[in-house]
Tab-separated table of C-alpha atoms and ligand atoms in Angstrom:
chain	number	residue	atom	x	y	z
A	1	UNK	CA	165.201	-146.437	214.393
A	2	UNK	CA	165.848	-142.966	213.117
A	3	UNK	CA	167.559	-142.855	209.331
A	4	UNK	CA	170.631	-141.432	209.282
A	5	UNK	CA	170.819	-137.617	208.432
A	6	UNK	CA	173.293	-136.267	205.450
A	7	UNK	CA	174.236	-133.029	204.374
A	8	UNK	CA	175.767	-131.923	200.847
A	9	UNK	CA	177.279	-128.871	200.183
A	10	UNK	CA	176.689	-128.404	196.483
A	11	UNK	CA	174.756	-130.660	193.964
A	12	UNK	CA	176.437	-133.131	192.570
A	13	UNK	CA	176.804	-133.829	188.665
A	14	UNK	CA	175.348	-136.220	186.591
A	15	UNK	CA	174.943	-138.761	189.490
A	16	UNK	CA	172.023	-141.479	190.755
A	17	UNK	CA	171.898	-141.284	194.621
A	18	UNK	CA	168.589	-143.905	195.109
A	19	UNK	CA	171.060	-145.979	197.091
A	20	UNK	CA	171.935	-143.385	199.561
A	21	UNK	CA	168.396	-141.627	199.660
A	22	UNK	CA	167.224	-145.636	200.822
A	23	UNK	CA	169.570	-145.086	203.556
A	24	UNK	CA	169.529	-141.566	204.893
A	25	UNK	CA	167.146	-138.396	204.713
A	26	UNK	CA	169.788	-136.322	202.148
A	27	UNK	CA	169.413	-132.369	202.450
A	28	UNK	CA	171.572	-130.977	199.591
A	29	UNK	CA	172.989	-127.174	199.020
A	30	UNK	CA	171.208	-125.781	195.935
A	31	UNK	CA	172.954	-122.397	195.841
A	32	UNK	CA	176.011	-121.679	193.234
A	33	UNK	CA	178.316	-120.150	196.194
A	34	UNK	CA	179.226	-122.701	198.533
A	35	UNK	CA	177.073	-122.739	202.419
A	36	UNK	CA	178.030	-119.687	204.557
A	37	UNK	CA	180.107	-120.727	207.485
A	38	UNK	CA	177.162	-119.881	209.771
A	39	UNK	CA	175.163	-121.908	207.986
A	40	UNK	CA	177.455	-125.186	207.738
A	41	UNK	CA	178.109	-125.169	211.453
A	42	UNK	CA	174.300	-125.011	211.967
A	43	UNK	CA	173.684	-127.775	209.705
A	44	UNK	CA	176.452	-130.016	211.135
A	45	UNK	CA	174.609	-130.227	214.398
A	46	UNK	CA	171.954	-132.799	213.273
A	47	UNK	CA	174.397	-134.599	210.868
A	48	UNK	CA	175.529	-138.443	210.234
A	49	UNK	CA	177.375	-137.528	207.478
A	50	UNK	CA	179.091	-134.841	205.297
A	51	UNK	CA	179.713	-134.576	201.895
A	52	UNK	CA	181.765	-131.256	201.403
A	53	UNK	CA	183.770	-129.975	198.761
A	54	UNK	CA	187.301	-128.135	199.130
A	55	UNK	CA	185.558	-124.617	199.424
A	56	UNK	CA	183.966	-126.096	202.455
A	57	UNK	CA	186.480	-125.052	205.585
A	58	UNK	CA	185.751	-128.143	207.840
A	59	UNK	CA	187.786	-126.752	210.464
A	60	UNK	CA	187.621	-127.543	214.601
A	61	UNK	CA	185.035	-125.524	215.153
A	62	UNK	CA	182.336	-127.157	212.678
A	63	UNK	CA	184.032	-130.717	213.522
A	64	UNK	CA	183.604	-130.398	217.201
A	65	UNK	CA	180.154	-128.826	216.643
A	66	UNK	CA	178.965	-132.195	214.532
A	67	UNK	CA	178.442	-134.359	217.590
A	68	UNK	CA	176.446	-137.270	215.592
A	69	UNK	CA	179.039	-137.300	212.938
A	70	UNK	CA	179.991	-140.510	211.847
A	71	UNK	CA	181.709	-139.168	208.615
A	72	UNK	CA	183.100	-136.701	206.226
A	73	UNK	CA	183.568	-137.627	202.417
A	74	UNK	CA	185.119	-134.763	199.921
A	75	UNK	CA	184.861	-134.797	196.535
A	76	UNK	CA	188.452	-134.160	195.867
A	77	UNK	CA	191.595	-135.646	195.947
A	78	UNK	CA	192.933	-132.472	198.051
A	79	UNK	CA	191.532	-132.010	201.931
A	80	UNK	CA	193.506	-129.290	203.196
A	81	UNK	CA	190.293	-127.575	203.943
A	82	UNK	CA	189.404	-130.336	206.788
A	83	UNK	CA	190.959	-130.431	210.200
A	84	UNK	CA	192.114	-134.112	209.216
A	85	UNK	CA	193.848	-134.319	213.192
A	86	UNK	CA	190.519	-133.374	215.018
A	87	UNK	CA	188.565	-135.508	212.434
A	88	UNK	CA	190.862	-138.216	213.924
A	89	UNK	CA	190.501	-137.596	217.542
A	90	UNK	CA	186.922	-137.923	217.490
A	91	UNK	CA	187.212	-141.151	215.198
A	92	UNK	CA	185.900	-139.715	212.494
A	93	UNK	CA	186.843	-140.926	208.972
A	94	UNK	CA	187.422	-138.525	206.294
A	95	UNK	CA	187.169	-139.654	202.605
A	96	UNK	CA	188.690	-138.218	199.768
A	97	UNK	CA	188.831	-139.211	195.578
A	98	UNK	CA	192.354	-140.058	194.827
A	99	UNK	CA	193.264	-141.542	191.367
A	100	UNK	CA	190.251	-140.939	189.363
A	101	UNK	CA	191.296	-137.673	188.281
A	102	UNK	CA	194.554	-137.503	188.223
A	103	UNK	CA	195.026	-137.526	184.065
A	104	UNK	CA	192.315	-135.400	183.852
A	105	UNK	CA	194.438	-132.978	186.167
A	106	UNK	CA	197.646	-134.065	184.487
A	107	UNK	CA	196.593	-133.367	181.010
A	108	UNK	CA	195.150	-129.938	182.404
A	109	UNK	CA	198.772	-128.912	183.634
A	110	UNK	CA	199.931	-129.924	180.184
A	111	UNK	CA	197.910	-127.626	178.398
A	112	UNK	CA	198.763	-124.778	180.694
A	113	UNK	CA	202.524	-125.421	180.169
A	114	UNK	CA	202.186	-125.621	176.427
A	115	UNK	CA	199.723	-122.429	176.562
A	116	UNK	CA	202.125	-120.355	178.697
A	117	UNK	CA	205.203	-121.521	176.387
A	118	UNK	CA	203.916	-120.476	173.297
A	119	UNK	CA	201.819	-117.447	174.444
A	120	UNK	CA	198.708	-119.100	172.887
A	121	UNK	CA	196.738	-116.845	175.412
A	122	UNK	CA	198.282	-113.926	174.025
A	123	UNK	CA	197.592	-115.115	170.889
A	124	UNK	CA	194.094	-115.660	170.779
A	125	UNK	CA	193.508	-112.195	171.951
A	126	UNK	CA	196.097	-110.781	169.373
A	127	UNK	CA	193.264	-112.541	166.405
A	128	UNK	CA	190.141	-111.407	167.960
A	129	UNK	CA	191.885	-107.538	168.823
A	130	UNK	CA	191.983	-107.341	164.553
A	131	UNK	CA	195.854	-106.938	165.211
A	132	UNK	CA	196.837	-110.040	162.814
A	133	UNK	CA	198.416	-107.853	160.355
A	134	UNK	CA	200.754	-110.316	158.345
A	135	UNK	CA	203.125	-113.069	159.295
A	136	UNK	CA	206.047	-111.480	161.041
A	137	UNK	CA	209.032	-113.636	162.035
A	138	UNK	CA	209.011	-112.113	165.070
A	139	UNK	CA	205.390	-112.470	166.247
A	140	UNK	CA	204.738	-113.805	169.410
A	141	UNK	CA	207.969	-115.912	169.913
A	142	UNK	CA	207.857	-118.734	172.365
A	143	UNK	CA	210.156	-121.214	173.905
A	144	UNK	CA	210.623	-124.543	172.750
A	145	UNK	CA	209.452	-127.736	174.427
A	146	UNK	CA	211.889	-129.969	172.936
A	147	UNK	CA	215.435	-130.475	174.782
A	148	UNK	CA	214.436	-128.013	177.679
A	149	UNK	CA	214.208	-129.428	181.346
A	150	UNK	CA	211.050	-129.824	182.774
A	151	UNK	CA	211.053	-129.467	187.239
A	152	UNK	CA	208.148	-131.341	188.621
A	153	UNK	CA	207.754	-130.167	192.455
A	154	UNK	CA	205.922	-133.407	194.589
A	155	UNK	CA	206.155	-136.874	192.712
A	156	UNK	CA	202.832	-138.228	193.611
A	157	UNK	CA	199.653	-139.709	191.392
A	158	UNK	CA	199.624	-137.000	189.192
A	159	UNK	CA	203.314	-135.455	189.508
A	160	UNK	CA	204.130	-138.892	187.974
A	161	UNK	CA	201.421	-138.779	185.278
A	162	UNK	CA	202.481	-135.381	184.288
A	163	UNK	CA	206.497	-136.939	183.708
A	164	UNK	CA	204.709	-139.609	181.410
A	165	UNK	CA	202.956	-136.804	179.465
A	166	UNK	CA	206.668	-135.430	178.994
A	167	UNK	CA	208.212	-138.833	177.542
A	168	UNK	CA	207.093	-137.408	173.827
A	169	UNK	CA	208.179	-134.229	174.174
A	170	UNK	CA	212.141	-134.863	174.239
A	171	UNK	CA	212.470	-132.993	177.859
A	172	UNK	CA	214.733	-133.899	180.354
A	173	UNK	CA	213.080	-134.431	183.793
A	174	UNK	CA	214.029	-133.640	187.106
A	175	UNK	CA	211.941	-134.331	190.568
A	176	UNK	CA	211.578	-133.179	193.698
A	177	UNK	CA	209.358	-134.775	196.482
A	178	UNK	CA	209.187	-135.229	200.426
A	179	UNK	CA	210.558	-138.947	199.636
A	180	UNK	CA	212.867	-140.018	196.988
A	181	UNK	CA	211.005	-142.460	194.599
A	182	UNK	CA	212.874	-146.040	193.424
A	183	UNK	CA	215.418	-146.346	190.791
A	184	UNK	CA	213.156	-148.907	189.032
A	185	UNK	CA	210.723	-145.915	188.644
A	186	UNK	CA	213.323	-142.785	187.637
A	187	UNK	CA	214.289	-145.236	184.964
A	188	UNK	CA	211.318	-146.288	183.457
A	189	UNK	CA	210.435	-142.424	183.095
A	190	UNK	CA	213.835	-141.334	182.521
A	191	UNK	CA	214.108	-139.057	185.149
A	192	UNK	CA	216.816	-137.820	187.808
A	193	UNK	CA	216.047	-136.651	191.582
A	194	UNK	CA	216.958	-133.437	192.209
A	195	UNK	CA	217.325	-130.986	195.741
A	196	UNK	CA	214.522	-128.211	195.373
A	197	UNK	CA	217.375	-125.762	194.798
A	198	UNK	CA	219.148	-127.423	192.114
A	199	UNK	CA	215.626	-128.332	190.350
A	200	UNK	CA	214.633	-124.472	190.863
A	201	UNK	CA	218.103	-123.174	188.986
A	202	UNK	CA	218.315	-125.620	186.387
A	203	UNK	CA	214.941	-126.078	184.756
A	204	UNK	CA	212.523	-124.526	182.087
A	205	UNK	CA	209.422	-125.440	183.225
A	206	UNK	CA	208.695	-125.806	186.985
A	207	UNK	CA	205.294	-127.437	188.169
A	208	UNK	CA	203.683	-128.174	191.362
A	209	UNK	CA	202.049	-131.337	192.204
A	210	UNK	CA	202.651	-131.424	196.258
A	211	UNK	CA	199.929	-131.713	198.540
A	212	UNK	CA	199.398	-128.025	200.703
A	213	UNK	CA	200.487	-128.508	204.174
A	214	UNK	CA	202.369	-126.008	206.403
A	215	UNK	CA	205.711	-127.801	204.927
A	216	UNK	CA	204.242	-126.576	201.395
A	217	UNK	CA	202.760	-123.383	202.714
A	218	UNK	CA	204.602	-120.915	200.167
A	219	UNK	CA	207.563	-123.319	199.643
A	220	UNK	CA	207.701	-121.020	196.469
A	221	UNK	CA	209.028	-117.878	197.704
A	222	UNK	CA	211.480	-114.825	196.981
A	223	UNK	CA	214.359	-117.448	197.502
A	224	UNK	CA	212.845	-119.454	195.261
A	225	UNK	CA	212.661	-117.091	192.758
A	226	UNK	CA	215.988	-115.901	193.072
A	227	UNK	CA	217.097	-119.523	192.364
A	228	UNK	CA	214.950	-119.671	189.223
A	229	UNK	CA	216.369	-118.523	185.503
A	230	UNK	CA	214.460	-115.797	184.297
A	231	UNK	CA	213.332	-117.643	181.058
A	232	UNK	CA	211.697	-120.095	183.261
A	233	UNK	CA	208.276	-120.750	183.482
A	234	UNK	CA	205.942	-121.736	186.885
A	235	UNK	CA	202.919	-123.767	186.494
A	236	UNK	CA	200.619	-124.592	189.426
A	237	UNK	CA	197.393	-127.180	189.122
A	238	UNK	CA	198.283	-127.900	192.814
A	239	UNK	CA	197.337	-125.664	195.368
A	240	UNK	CA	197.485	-122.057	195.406
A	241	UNK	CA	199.307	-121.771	199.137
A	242	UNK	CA	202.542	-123.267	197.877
A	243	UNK	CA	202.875	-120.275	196.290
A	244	UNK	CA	203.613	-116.772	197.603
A	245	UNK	CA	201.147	-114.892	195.892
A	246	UNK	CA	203.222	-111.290	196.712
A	247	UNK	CA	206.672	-113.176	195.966
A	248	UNK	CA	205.357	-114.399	192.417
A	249	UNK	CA	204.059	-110.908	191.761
A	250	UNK	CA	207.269	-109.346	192.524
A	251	UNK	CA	209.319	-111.697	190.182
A	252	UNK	CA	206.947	-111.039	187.035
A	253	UNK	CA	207.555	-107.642	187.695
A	254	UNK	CA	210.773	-107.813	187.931
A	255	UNK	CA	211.615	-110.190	184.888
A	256	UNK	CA	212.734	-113.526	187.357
A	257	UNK	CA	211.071	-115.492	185.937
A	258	UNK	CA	209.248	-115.411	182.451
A	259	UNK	CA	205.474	-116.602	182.904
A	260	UNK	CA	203.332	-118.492	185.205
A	261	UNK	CA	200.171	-121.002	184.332
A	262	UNK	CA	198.370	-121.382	187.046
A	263	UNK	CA	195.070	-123.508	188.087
A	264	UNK	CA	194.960	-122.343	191.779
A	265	UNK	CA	195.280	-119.147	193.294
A	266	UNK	CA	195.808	-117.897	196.729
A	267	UNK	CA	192.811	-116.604	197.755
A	268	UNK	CA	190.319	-118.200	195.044
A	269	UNK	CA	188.605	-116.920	193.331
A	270	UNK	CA	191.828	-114.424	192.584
A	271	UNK	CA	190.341	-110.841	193.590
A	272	UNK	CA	189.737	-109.109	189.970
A	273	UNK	CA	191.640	-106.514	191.267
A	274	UNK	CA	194.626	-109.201	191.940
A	275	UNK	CA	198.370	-107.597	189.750
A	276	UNK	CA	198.400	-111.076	188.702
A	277	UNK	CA	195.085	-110.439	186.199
A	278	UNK	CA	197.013	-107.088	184.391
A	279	UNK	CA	200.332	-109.001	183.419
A	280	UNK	CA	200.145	-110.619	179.746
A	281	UNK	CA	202.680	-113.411	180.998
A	282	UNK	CA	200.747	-114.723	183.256
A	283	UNK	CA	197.343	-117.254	182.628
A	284	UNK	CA	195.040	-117.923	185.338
A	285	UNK	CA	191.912	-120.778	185.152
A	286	UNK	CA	189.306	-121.074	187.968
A	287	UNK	CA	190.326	-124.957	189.381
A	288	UNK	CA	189.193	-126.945	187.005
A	289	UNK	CA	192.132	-129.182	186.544
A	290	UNK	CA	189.582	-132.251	187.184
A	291	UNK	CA	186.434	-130.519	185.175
A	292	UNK	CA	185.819	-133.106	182.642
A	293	UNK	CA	182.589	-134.875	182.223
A	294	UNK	CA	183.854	-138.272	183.188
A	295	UNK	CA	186.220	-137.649	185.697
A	296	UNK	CA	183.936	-135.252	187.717
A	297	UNK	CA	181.262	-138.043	187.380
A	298	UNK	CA	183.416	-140.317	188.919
A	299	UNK	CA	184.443	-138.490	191.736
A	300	UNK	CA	181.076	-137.681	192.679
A	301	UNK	CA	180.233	-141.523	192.713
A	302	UNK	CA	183.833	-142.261	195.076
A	303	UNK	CA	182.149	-139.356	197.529
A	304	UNK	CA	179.092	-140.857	197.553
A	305	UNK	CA	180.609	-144.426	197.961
A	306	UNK	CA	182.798	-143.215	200.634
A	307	UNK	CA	179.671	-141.587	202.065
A	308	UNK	CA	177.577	-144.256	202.131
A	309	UNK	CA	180.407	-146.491	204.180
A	310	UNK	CA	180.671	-143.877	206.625
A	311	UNK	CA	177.317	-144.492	207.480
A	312	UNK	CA	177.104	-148.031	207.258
A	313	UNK	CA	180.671	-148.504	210.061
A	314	UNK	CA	182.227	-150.047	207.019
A	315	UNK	CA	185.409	-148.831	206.122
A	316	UNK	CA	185.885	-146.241	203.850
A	317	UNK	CA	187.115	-147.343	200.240
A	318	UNK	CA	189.240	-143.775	200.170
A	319	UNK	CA	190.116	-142.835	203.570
A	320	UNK	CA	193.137	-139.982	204.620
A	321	UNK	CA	192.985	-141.115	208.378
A	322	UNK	CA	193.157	-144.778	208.392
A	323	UNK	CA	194.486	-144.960	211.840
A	324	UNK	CA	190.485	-144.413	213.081
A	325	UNK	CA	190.131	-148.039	212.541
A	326	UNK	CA	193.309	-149.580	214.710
B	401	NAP	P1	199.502	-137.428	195.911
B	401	NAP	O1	199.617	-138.644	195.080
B	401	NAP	O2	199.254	-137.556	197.372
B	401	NAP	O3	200.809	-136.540	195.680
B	401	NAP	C1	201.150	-135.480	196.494
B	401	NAP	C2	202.644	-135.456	196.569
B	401	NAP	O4	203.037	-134.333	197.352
B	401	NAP	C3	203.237	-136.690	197.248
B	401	NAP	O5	203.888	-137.468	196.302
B	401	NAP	C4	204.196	-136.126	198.268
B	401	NAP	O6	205.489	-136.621	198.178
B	401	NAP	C5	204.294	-134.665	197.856
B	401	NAP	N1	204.635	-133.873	199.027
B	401	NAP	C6	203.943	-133.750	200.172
B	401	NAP	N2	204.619	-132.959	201.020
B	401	NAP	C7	205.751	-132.595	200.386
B	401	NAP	C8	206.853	-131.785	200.737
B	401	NAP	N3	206.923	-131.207	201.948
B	401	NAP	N4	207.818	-131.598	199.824
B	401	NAP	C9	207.761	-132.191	198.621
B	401	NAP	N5	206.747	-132.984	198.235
B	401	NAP	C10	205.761	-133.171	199.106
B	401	NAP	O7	198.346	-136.482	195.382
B	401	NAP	P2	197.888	-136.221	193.884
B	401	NAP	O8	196.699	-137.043	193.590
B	401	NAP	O9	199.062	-136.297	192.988
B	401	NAP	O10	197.395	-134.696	194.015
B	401	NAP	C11	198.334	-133.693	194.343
B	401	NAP	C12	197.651	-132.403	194.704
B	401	NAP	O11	197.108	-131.824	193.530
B	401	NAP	C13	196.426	-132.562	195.621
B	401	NAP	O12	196.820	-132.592	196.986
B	401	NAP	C14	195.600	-131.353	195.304
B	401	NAP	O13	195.926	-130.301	196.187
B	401	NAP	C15	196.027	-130.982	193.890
B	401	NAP	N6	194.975	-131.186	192.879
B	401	NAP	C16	194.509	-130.118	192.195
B	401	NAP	C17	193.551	-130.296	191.212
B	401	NAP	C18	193.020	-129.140	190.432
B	401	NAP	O14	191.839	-129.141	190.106
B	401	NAP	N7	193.821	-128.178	190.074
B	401	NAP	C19	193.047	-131.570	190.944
B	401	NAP	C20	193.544	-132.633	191.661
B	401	NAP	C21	194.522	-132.426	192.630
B	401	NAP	P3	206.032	-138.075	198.576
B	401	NAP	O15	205.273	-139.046	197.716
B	401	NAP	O16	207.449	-137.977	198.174
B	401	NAP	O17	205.797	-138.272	200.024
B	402	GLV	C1	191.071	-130.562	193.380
B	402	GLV	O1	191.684	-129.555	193.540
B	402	GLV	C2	191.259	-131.729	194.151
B	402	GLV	O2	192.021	-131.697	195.130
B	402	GLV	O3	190.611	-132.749	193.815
């Protein structure tokens, strides 16, 4: 019998795959930039299995093309990139790596709030431009953390793990979601559900956690904006589409809001010739809100697991299309 065939689209860190090379011949993408389209749907042809990342658009075309498929595994929690439904109608499962890096992600969004809040951005460049002068009560004021109101937008894995991050910081917590979370839980973290509007005119801080879908899709627009105080800062380790990338341009322009932090841009990488990159209120990092040593090793092992069950018709430990199986 013929072993199984896999395709990777970028090497993987710091992880042993003996197990799957037993299994399956394992052709992996060596470059930096992720495959070419033209490329992927040529290589999806001969495939078992996929192991794609979310710069990887595994879209109808390159599903439908991948007759011998048997599965796709990201390495990412994320899979808006992959055509989940036609994934589904062929049977197809598709894997993903939930949990493992959501504090990794969580305390990522942290550190973006508390950089955007008090300008340490700003700062940093202030030192190294030889324009630290003297101590000047007025240098490079901030806003307080303590006894603001933090917004957190989708109150899943990591929306929740960013409230617990906020118990120590004295902030009061509203949340939005698709589906109101139990009492039980809004007590033990000592927060209140709020409509998107009221959440949007009444906090400090606003940050995304929701999953991109076309009920996301730039559910941060000019009305959104409008809502929001003009102290108030946006932070977005999410997804870059919930955002509208001209609408949040046009409210740092025009002083609606005060800053935004964000993770994930819409396109990425941000063009350098993106607004967004001249305005001193604004910090931008390339997606790395899971780039630490451990939790990217672990989420190359879940891909690989998920991978490797794909392969064998076993279930898949992480799988975003269950219904395959029934
Ligand atoms: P999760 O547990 O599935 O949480 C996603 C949340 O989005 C769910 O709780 C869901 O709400 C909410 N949601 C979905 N549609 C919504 C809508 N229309 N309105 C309001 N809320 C909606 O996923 P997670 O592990 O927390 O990850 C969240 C997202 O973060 C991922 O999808 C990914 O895009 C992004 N992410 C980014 C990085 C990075 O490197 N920057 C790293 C990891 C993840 P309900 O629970 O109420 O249904
Ligand atoms: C990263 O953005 C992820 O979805 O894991």
């Amino acid at each position: 019998m013929s072993r199984a065939k896999v395709f990777i689209t970028r090497r993987l860190p710091n992880i042993d795959l003996a197990r799957l090379h037993q299994i399956a011949e394992v052709e992996t993408w060596e470059e930096k930039q992720p495959p070419p389209y033209s490329i992927l749907l040529d290589k999806v042809k001969q495939i078992d299995g996929l192991l794609c990342l979310l710069t990887d658009a595994i879209d109808k075309q390159i599903i439908e093309t991948a007759t011998s498929l048997k599965v796709i595994s990201q390495m990412a929690v994320g899979y808006d990139n992959i055509d989940v439904a036609t994934a589904t109608a062929r049977g197809i499962p598709v894997g993903n790596t939930p949990g493992v890096l959501t504090n990794a992600t969580a305390d990522l969004t942290w550190a973006l709030l508390m950089a955007a809040a008090r300008r340490i951005v700003e700062a940093e460049k202030f030192v190294r431009a030889g324009q630290w002068q003297t101590w000047e009560p007025t240098l490079l004021l901030g806003a307080d953390l303590n006894g603001s109101t933090l917004g957190i937008v989708g109150f899943g894995r990591i929306g929740q793990a960013v409230a617990r991050r906020a118990q120590g910081f004295d902030m009061k917590i509203l949340y939005y979601s698709r589906h109101r979370k139990e009492l039980a839980l809004e007590r033990s973290l000592g927060l209140e559900y709020a409509e998107l509007s009221t959440l949007l005119s009444e906090s400090d801080f606003v940050t995304l956690h929701a999953s991109l879908s076309a009920e996301t899709s730039h559910l941060i627009n000019d009305r959104a904006f409008e809502l929001m105080k003009s102290s108030a800062i946006l932070i977005n380790t999410a997804r870059g589409g919930i955002v509208d990338p001209s609408a949040l341009e046009r409210a740092l322009k025009n002083n609606q809001i005060a800053g935004a932090a964000l993770d994930v841009t819409d396109p990425e990488p941000i063009p350098l010739d993106s607004p967004l990159l001249k305005l001193d209120n604004v910090i931008i990092t390339p997606h790395i809100g899971s780039a630490s040593y451990q939790t990217r090793a672990k989420m190359a092992q879940m891909a690989v697991d998920n991978l490797i069950a794909g392969l064998e018709a076993k279930r898949l430990p992480n799988c975003v299309n269950y219904e395959v199986y029934h």
